[in-house]
GROMACS .gro file of C-alpha atoms in nm:
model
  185
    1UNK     CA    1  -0.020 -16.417   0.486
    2UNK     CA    2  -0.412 -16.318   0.434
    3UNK     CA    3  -0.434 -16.178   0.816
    4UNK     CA    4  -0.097 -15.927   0.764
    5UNK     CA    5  -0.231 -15.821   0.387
    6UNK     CA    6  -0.575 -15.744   0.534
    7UNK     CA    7  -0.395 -15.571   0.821
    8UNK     CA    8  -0.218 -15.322   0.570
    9UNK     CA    9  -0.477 -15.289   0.386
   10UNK     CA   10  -0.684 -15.177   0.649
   11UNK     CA   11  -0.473 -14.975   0.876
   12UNK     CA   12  -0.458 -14.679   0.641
   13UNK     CA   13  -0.856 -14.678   0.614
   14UNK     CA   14  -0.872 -14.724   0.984
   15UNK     CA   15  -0.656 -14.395   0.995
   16UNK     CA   16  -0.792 -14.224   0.746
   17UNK     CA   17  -1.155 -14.259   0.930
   18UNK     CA   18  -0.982 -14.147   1.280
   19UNK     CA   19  -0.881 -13.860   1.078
   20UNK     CA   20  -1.227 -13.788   0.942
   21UNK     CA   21  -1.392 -13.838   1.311
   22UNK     CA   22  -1.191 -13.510   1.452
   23UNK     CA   23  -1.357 -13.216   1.482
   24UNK     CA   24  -1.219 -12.942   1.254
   25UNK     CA   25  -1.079 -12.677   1.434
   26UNK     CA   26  -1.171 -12.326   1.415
   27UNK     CA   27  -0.996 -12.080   1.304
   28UNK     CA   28  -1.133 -11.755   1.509
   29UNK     CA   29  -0.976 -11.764   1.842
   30UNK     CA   30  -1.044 -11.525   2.123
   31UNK     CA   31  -0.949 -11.159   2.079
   32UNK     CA   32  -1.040 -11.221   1.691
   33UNK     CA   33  -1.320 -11.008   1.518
   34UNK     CA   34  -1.581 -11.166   1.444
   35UNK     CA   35  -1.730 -11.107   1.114
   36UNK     CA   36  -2.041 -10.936   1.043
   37UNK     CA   37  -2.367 -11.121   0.883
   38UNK     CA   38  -2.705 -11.109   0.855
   39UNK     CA   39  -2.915 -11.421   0.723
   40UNK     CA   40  -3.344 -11.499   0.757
   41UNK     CA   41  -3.365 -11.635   1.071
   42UNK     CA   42  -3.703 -11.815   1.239
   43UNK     CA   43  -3.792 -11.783   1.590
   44UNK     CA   44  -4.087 -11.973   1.692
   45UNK     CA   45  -4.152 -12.013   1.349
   46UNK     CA   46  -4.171 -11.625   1.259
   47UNK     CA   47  -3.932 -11.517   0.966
   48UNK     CA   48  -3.728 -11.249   1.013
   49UNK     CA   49  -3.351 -11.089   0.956
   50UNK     CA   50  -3.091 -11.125   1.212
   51UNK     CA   51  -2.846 -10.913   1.194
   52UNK     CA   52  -2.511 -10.933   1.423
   53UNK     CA   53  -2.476 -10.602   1.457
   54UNK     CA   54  -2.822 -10.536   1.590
   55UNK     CA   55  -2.787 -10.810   1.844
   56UNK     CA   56  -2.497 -10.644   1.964
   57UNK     CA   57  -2.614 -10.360   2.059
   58UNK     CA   58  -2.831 -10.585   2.304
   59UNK     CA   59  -2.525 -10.727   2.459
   60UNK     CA   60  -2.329 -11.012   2.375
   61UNK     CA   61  -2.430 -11.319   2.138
   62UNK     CA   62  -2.393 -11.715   2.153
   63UNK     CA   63  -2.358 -11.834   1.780
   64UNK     CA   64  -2.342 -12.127   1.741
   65UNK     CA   65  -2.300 -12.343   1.438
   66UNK     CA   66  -2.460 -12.730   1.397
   67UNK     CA   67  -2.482 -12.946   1.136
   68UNK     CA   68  -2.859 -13.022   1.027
   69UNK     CA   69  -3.168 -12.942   1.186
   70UNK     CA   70  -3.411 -13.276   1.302
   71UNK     CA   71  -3.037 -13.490   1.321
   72UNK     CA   72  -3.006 -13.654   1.658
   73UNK     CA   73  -2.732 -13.422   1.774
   74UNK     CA   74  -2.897 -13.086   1.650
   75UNK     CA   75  -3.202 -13.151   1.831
   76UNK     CA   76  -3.016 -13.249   2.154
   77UNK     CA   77  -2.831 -12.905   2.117
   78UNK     CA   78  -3.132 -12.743   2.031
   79UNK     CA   79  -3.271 -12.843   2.370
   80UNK     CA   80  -3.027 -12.758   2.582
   81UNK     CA   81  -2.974 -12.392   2.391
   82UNK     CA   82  -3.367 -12.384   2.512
   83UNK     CA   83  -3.369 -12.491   2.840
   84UNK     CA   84  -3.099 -12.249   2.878
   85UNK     CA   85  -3.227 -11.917   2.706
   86UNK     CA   86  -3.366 -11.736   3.016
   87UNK     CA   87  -3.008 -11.748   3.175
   88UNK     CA   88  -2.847 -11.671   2.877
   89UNK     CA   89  -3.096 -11.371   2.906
   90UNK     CA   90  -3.006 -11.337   3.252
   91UNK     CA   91  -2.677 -11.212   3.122
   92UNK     CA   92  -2.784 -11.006   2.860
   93UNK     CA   93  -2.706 -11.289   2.586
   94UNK     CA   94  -2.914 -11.344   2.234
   95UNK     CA   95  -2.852 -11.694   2.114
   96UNK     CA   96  -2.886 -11.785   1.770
   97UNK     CA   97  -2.787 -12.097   1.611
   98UNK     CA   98  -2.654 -12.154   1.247
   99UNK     CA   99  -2.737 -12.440   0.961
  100UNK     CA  100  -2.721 -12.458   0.611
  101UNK     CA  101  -3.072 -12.597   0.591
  102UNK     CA  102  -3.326 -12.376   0.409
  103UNK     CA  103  -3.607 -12.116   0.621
  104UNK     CA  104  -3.852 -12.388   0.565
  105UNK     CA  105  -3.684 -12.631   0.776
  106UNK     CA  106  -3.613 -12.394   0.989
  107UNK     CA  107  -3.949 -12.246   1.077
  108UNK     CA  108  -4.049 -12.568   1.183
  109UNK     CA  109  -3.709 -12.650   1.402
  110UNK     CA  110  -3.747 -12.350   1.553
  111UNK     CA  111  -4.081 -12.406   1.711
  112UNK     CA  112  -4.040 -12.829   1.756
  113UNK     CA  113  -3.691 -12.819   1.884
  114UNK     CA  114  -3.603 -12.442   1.985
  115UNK     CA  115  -3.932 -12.457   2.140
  116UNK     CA  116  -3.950 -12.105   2.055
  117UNK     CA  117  -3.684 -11.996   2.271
  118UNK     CA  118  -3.427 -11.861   2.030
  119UNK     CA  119  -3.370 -11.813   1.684
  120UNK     CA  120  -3.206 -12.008   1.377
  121UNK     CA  121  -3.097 -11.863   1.069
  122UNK     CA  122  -3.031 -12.034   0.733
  123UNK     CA  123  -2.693 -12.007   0.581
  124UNK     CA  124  -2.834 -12.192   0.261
  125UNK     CA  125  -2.486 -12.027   0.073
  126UNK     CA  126  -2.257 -12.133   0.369
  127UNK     CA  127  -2.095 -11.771   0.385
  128UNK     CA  128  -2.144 -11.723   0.742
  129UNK     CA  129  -1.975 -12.074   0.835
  130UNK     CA  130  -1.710 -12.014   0.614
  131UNK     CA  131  -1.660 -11.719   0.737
  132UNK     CA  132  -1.624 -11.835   1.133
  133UNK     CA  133  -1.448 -12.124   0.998
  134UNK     CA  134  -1.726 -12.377   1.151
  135UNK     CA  135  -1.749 -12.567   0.787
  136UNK     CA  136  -1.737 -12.984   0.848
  137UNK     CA  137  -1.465 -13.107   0.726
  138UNK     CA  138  -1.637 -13.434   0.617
  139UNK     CA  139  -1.908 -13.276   0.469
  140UNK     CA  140  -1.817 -12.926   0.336
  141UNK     CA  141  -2.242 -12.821   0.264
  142UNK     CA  142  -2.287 -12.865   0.651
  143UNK     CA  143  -2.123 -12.649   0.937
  144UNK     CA  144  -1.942 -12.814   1.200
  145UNK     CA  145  -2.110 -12.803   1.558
  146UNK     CA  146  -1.890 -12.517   1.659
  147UNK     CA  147  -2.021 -12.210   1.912
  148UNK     CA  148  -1.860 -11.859   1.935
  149UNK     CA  149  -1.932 -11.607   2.234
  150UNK     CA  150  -1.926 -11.321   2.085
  151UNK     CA  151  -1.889 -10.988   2.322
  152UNK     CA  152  -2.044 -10.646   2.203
  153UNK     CA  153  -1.755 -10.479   2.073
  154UNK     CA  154  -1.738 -10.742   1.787
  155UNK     CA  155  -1.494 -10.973   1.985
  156UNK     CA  156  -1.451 -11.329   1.990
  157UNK     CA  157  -1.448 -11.425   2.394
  158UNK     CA  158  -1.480 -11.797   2.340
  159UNK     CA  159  -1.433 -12.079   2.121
  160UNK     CA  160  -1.574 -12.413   2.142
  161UNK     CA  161  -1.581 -12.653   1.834
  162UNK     CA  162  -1.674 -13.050   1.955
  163UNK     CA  163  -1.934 -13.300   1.751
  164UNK     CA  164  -2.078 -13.354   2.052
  165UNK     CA  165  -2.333 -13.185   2.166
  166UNK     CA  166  -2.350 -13.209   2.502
  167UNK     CA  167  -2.102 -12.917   2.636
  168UNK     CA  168  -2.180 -12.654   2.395
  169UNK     CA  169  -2.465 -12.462   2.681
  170UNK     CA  170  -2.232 -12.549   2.975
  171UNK     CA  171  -1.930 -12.405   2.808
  172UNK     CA  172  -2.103 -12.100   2.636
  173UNK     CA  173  -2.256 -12.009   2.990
  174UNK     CA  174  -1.920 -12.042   3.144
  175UNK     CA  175  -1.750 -11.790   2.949
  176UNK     CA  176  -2.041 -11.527   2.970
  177UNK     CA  177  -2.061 -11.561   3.375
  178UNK     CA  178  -1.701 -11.497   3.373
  179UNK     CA  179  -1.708 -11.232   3.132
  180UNK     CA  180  -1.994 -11.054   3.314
  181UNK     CA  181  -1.826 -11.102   3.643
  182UNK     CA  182  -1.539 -10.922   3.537
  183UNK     CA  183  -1.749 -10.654   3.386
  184UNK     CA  184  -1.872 -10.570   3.761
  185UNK     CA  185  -1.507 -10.508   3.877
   0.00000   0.00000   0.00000
């Protein structure tokens, strides 16, 4: 009688916590606008404003979204954004990633993990994740590890929302070769 009470008892927490592990899903989809923003941003420690719109003038931007800065899982991504910048810039691409943590965090993220390569900006306020809809569920102060390719006409060309790190570049870099192959035609 103990064993099927504890079973019932924990069956709805053991579903609520599967629940809680998926990754929210975002709600601009390709073909979307995506909206404007500008937010302090550090690159290699330097403050400045980044500004969509000026970036995409450039050609098109990878935004994407993570959690904290100096968490296991943001400093993976960060690395792999990094060791990937120069063919992002191959492409034409500015990538900027997205936190809630403050410009003091980030100057030093930007330099330790971004090695310098790209820049973050604070969303202290969490308009801008609210606004791509890249907000964790579990934790509504951080953004969910969600990246956007964003082409220069103010279009959403890709989605990708996953807590896991590891597919964000690979993905991201996907979409852009395509969409620059196409551009050739």
């Amino acid at each position: 009688m103990l064993k099927t009470s504890s079973a019932r008892l924990a069956a709805p927490l053991l579903l609520a916590a599967a629940l809680l592990a998926q990754p929210a899903l975002a709600a601009l989809k390709p073909g979307d606008k995506a909206p404007e923003f500008s937010a302090p941003s550090s690159l290699g420690g330097q403050v400045s404003t980044f500004t969509l719109s000026a970036a995409l003038k450039k050609g098109p931007v990878v935004l994407y979204f993570y959690p904290a800065a100096f968490t296991t899982g943001c400093t993976i991504e960060a690395h792999l954004f990094a060791e990937a910048t120069d063919r992002y810039k191959a492409l034409g691409a500015t990538v900027i990633g997205v936190s809630a943590d403050s410009i003091d965090t980030l100057n030093k993220f930007s330099v330790s993990e971004c090695r310098s390569k790209f820049a973050v900006a604070a969303d202290v306020d969490q308009k801008i994740m609210k606004s791509y809809d890249a907000v964790l569920g579990k934790n509504a102060e951080r953004a969910s590890r969600t990246s956007y390719v964003i082409t220069p006409d103010h279009a959403i060309l890709y989605e990708y929302t996953d807590m896991n790190p590891e597919k964000h570049v690979e993905n991201t870099m996907h979409a852009l070769e395509q969409w620059s192959a196409a551009r050739k035609k």
